[in-house]
Amino acid sequence: MEIVRTVEALRGWSRAIRMQDETVGLVPTMGALHAGHASLMRAAAEQCGHVAVTIFVNPTQFGPQEDFDRYPRTFEADCMLAEREGARVVFAPPVEEMYPAGAATFVDVEGLSGRLDGASRPGHFRGVATVVAKLLIAAEADRAYFGQKDAAQVAVLRRMVRDLRIGTELVVCPIVREADGLALSSRNVYLSTDERRQALALSRAVKRVEAMAAGGERRAALLTEAARQTLASEPAVRVDYAELVEWATLEPVEIATAGTLFAVAAWVGATRLIDNAVMG
Ligand code: AMP
């Protein structure tokens, strides 16, 4: 497995593969890789001839008070995991490679970028859309793999790819969870033992909404109220949002139908976690 640091090298690698009529799969990550990331790599390796994993902690998607500096960085272990999961290339550019001095171009998906995480993290989705646009332009991949874990991000990126007519197909993979239900996240390492236990309120809330909806309760107000009750049962948990929305637009719905997204974000102590499910 090769580690490349420049856009030019990544693009050259991808073009050489595609010239031979083989396919390239791209898995964008911020590193601190876990089984959730591994599942994206496995899907990419199954569906594409060659897989590139990107590891880039993108400064523009972090707010000034957020955890950019202390975000976990485990590059060597990440490379081992990527290699094990079949990646041919790890693209790990320095910040100046993705944001050359004086970079003034950003991608803003209007409307969607202000919803859910975008409402409580101003500028977050602008940073995400910008860096993913750069990665897709750099890699010229056939497919790029993202987790449903970040469901609002998926909505923003789907719209961006459609609006900008980017030729990469987005593939969305299911949420990978710990045995007890907690969605895997690079930020779970921030949790104390007690917070780790209380963090289960998020997946419990998601499960409760799924079960109520499956049982026929479709009123969003009642479903979200039940989720909030579950979240409120843990003292260290503070809800950011708990909403039923149309996945494509992130607009709230009054009645949940098949395909409606239930998404939740909550602070557990000082750590912000997210979880979601798509209603059946
Ligand atoms: P991150 O490194 O947190 O930016 O995540 C990189 C990609 O991995 C994103 O597309 C995430 O949605 C995805 N991802 C993160 N956690 C999980 C998980 N628990 N299950 C599936 N995909 C995940």
Coordinates of C-alpha atoms and ligand atoms in Angstrom, one line a residue:
M1 CA 0.0 0.0 0.0
E2 CA 1.2 3.4 -1.0
I3 CA 1.0 6.6 1.0
V4 CA 0.6 9.7 -1.1
R5 CA 0.7 13.3 0.0
T6 CA -0.2 15.4 -3.1
V7 CA -3.3 15.8 -5.2
E8 CA -1.2 15.3 -8.3
A9 CA 0.0 11.9 -7.2
L10 CA -3.5 10.8 -6.2
R11 CA -5.0 11.9 -9.5
G12 CA -2.1 10.3 -11.4
W13 CA -2.7 7.0 -9.6
S14 CA -6.5 7.1 -10.3
R15 CA -6.1 8.0 -14.0
A16 CA -3.7 5.2 -14.6
I17 CA -6.2 2.7 -13.1
R18 CA -9.2 4.1 -15.0
M19 CA -7.2 4.2 -18.3
Q20 CA -7.1 0.4 -17.9
D21 CA -10.9 0.3 -17.6
E22 CA -10.7 -0.6 -13.9
T23 CA -12.7 1.2 -11.2
V24 CA -11.6 3.4 -8.3
G25 CA -13.4 3.6 -5.0
L26 CA -12.7 6.5 -2.6
V27 CA -13.3 6.4 1.2
P28 CA -12.9 9.9 2.7
T29 CA -12.1 9.9 6.5
M30 CA -10.5 12.0 9.2
G31 CA -8.5 9.0 10.5
A32 CA -8.8 7.5 14.0
L33 CA -10.2 4.6 12.0
H34 CA -12.5 2.1 13.5
A35 CA -14.8 -0.7 12.3
G36 CA -17.3 1.8 10.9
H37 CA -14.6 3.1 8.5
A38 CA -13.5 -0.5 7.8
S39 CA -17.0 -1.3 6.7
L40 CA -16.8 1.5 4.1
M41 CA -13.5 0.2 2.9
R42 CA -14.8 -3.4 2.6
A43 CA -17.8 -2.2 0.6
A44 CA -15.5 -0.2 -1.7
A45 CA -13.2 -3.2 -2.1
E46 CA -16.1 -5.4 -3.0
Q47 CA -17.5 -3.0 -5.6
C48 CA -14.3 -1.4 -7.0
G49 CA -11.1 -2.7 -8.4
H50 CA -8.9 -0.3 -6.4
V51 CA -9.6 1.6 -3.2
A52 CA -8.0 4.8 -1.9
V53 CA -8.6 5.9 1.7
T54 CA -8.1 9.6 2.5
I55 CA -7.0 10.6 6.0
F56 CA -7.4 14.4 6.5
V57 CA -8.5 16.2 9.6
N58 CA -10.2 19.0 7.8
P59 CA -9.7 22.3 9.7
T60 CA -12.5 24.2 7.9
Q61 CA -15.3 21.9 9.3
F62 CA -14.4 22.6 12.9
G63 CA -15.7 25.7 14.7
P64 CA -13.2 27.9 16.7
Q65 CA -14.3 26.3 20.0
E66 CA -14.3 22.7 18.7
D67 CA -11.9 19.8 19.0
F68 CA -9.7 20.3 15.9
D69 CA -6.4 20.4 17.9
R70 CA -7.3 17.4 20.1
Y71 CA -9.1 15.3 17.5
P72 CA -7.5 11.8 17.8
R73 CA -4.7 11.2 15.3
T74 CA -3.5 7.6 14.9
F75 CA -1.9 7.6 11.5
E76 CA 0.2 4.4 11.8
A77 CA -2.6 2.3 13.1
D78 CA -4.9 3.8 10.5
C79 CA -2.6 2.8 7.7
M80 CA -2.4 -0.8 9.0
L81 CA -6.2 -1.0 9.1
A82 CA -6.6 0.5 5.6
E83 CA -4.1 -2.0 4.3
R84 CA -5.8 -4.9 6.0
E85 CA -9.1 -3.8 4.4
G86 CA -7.6 -3.8 1.0
A87 CA -6.8 -0.1 0.3
R88 CA -4.1 0.4 -2.3
V89 CA -3.5 4.0 -1.4
V90 CA -3.8 6.2 1.6
F91 CA -4.0 9.9 0.7
A92 CA -2.8 11.9 3.6
P93 CA -2.2 15.5 2.4
P94 CA -0.8 18.3 4.6
V95 CA -3.3 21.1 5.1
E96 CA -1.5 23.4 2.6
E97 CA -2.1 20.8 -0.1
M98 CA -5.8 20.9 0.3
Y99 CA -5.9 24.7 1.1
P100 CA -3.1 26.3 -0.8
A101 CA -2.1 29.8 0.5
G102 CA -4.8 32.3 -0.3
A103 CA -7.5 29.6 -1.0
A104 CA -10.7 31.6 -1.3
T105 CA -13.1 29.1 -2.9
F106 CA -15.7 27.3 -0.8
V107 CA -18.7 25.1 -1.5
D108 CA -21.9 26.1 0.2
V109 CA -25.0 24.0 -0.2
E110 CA -27.5 26.6 0.7
G111 CA -30.4 25.7 3.0
L112 CA -29.3 22.2 3.7
S113 CA -26.1 23.4 5.3
G114 CA -28.1 25.2 8.0
R115 CA -30.1 22.2 9.1
L116 CA -29.5 19.7 11.9
D117 CA -25.7 19.7 12.7
G118 CA -25.4 22.8 10.5
A119 CA -27.7 24.7 12.8
S120 CA -25.6 24.1 15.9
R121 CA -22.2 24.0 14.1
P122 CA -22.3 27.1 11.8
G123 CA -19.9 26.6 8.9
H124 CA -19.5 22.9 9.5
F125 CA -21.2 21.7 6.3
R126 CA -19.5 24.4 4.3
G127 CA -16.2 22.9 5.4
V128 CA -17.4 19.4 4.7
A129 CA -18.8 20.2 1.3
T130 CA -15.6 22.1 0.4
V131 CA -13.2 19.4 1.4
V132 CA -15.2 16.5 -0.1
A133 CA -15.6 18.5 -3.4
K134 CA -11.8 18.9 -3.4
L135 CA -11.3 15.2 -2.7
L136 CA -13.7 14.1 -5.4
I137 CA -12.1 16.4 -7.9
A138 CA -8.7 15.2 -6.9
A139 CA -9.5 11.5 -7.0
E140 CA -11.7 11.2 -10.1
A141 CA -13.1 8.1 -8.4
D142 CA -16.0 6.0 -9.8
R143 CA -17.6 5.8 -6.4
A144 CA -17.1 7.4 -3.0
Y145 CA -18.3 5.7 0.2
F146 CA -19.9 7.5 3.2
G147 CA -21.6 6.3 6.4
Q148 CA -25.3 6.8 7.2
K149 CA -23.9 7.6 10.7
D150 CA -23.5 11.2 9.3
A151 CA -26.9 11.3 7.7
A152 CA -27.1 15.1 7.4
Q153 CA -23.7 15.1 5.8
V154 CA -25.0 12.5 3.3
A155 CA -27.9 14.8 2.4
V156 CA -25.5 17.8 1.9
L157 CA -23.1 15.8 -0.2
R158 CA -25.7 14.2 -2.4
R159 CA -27.1 17.6 -3.2
M160 CA -23.6 18.9 -3.9
V161 CA -22.7 16.1 -6.2
R162 CA -26.0 16.6 -8.1
D163 CA -25.7 20.4 -8.3
L164 CA -22.0 20.4 -9.4
R165 CA -22.6 17.5 -11.8
I166 CA -19.7 15.6 -10.2
G167 CA -19.2 12.3 -11.9
T168 CA -18.6 10.2 -8.8
E169 CA -21.4 8.0 -7.5
L170 CA -22.0 8.3 -3.7
V171 CA -22.6 5.0 -1.9
V172 CA -24.0 5.1 1.6
C173 CA -23.2 2.3 4.1
P174 CA -25.1 1.3 7.2
I175 CA -24.2 2.5 10.7
V176 CA -21.8 0.1 12.5
R177 CA -22.5 -0.2 16.2
E178 CA -20.8 -1.6 19.3
A179 CA -22.5 -4.8 20.7
D180 CA -24.5 -2.6 23.1
G181 CA -25.8 -0.3 20.4
L182 CA -23.5 2.7 20.6
A183 CA -22.7 4.0 17.1
L184 CA -18.9 3.8 16.5
S185 CA -17.3 7.2 16.4
S186 CA -13.8 8.5 16.5
R187 CA -15.0 10.8 19.3
N188 CA -16.1 7.9 21.6
V189 CA -12.5 7.9 23.0
Y190 CA -13.4 11.2 24.7
L191 CA -16.0 9.5 26.9
S192 CA -15.3 8.5 30.5
T193 CA -16.6 5.1 31.6
D194 CA -19.7 6.7 33.1
E195 CA -20.3 8.9 30.0
R196 CA -19.9 5.9 27.8
R197 CA -22.7 4.2 29.7
Q198 CA -24.9 7.3 29.5
A199 CA -24.2 7.7 25.8
L200 CA -26.3 4.6 25.2
A201 CA -29.3 6.9 25.6
L202 CA -28.8 8.0 22.0
S203 CA -29.1 4.5 20.5
R204 CA -31.9 3.7 22.9
A205 CA -33.8 6.8 21.7
V206 CA -33.3 5.8 18.1
K207 CA -34.5 2.3 18.8
R208 CA -37.5 3.6 20.7
V209 CA -38.6 5.8 17.8
E210 CA -38.0 2.9 15.3
A211 CA -40.1 0.6 17.5
M212 CA -42.9 3.1 18.0
A213 CA -43.0 3.9 14.2
A214 CA -43.0 0.2 13.4
G215 CA -45.9 -0.2 15.9
G216 CA -47.9 2.4 13.9
E217 CA -47.2 5.7 15.7
R218 CA -46.3 8.1 12.9
R219 CA -46.8 11.5 14.5
A220 CA -43.4 13.2 14.5
A221 CA -44.3 15.3 17.6
L222 CA -45.0 12.2 19.7
L223 CA -42.0 10.3 18.3
T224 CA -39.5 13.0 19.0
E225 CA -41.1 13.6 22.5
A226 CA -40.5 9.9 23.3
A227 CA -36.9 10.3 22.1
R228 CA -36.3 13.3 24.3
Q229 CA -37.7 11.5 27.3
T230 CA -35.3 8.7 26.7
L231 CA -32.4 11.1 26.3
A232 CA -33.5 13.0 29.5
S233 CA -33.2 9.8 31.5
E234 CA -29.4 10.3 31.7
P235 CA -28.1 13.4 33.6
A236 CA -25.0 13.9 31.5
V237 CA -26.9 13.9 28.2
R238 CA -28.0 17.3 26.8
V239 CA -30.1 17.2 23.6
D240 CA -28.9 19.3 20.6
Y241 CA -31.6 18.1 18.2
A242 CA -34.0 15.1 17.9
E243 CA -35.9 15.5 14.7
L244 CA -37.8 13.6 12.0
V245 CA -36.9 15.0 8.6
E246 CA -37.1 14.3 5.0
W247 CA -33.7 12.9 4.3
A248 CA -33.1 14.6 1.0
T249 CA -34.0 18.1 2.2
L250 CA -33.5 17.8 6.0
E251 CA -36.9 19.6 6.3
P252 CA -39.0 18.5 9.3
V253 CA -42.0 16.4 8.7
E254 CA -45.2 16.1 10.8
I255 CA -45.9 12.5 9.9
A256 CA -43.1 9.9 9.5
T257 CA -43.4 7.8 6.4
A258 CA -41.1 5.1 4.9
G259 CA -37.7 6.8 4.2
T260 CA -38.2 9.6 6.8
L261 CA -34.9 10.1 8.8
F262 CA -35.0 10.3 12.6
A263 CA -31.8 12.0 13.6
V264 CA -30.5 12.9 17.0
A265 CA -27.5 14.8 18.3
A266 CA -26.6 15.2 22.0
W267 CA -23.8 16.3 24.2
V268 CA -22.6 13.6 26.6
G269 CA -20.6 15.7 29.1
A270 CA -18.3 17.6 26.7
T271 CA -18.6 15.2 23.8
R272 CA -21.1 15.7 21.0
L273 CA -22.5 12.5 19.5
I274 CA -25.0 11.8 16.8
D275 CA -27.1 8.8 15.8
N276 CA -30.0 8.1 13.4
A277 CA -32.3 5.7 11.7
V278 CA -34.3 5.7 8.5
M279 CA -38.0 4.8 9.2
G280 CA -39.3 1.7 7.5
Ligands
AMP1 P1 -15.1 10.6 9.9 O1 -13.7 10.0 9.9 O2 -15.7 10.6 11.2 O3 -15.2 11.9 9.1 O4 -15.9 9.5 9.1 C1 -15.5 9.1 7.8 C2 -16.7 8.3 7.2 O5 -16.9 7.2 8.0 C3 -18.0 9.1 7.1 O6 -18.6 8.9 5.9 C4 -18.7 8.6 8.3 O7 -20.1 8.7 8.1 C5 -18.3 7.1 8.3 N1 -18.5 6.6 9.6 C6 -18.2 7.1 10.8 N2 -18.6 6.3 11.8 C7 -19.3 5.3 11.2 C8 -20.1 4.2 11.7 N3 -20.2 3.9 13.0 N4 -20.7 3.3 10.8 C9 -20.6 3.6 9.5 N5 -19.9 4.6 9.0 C10 -19.3 5.4 9.8

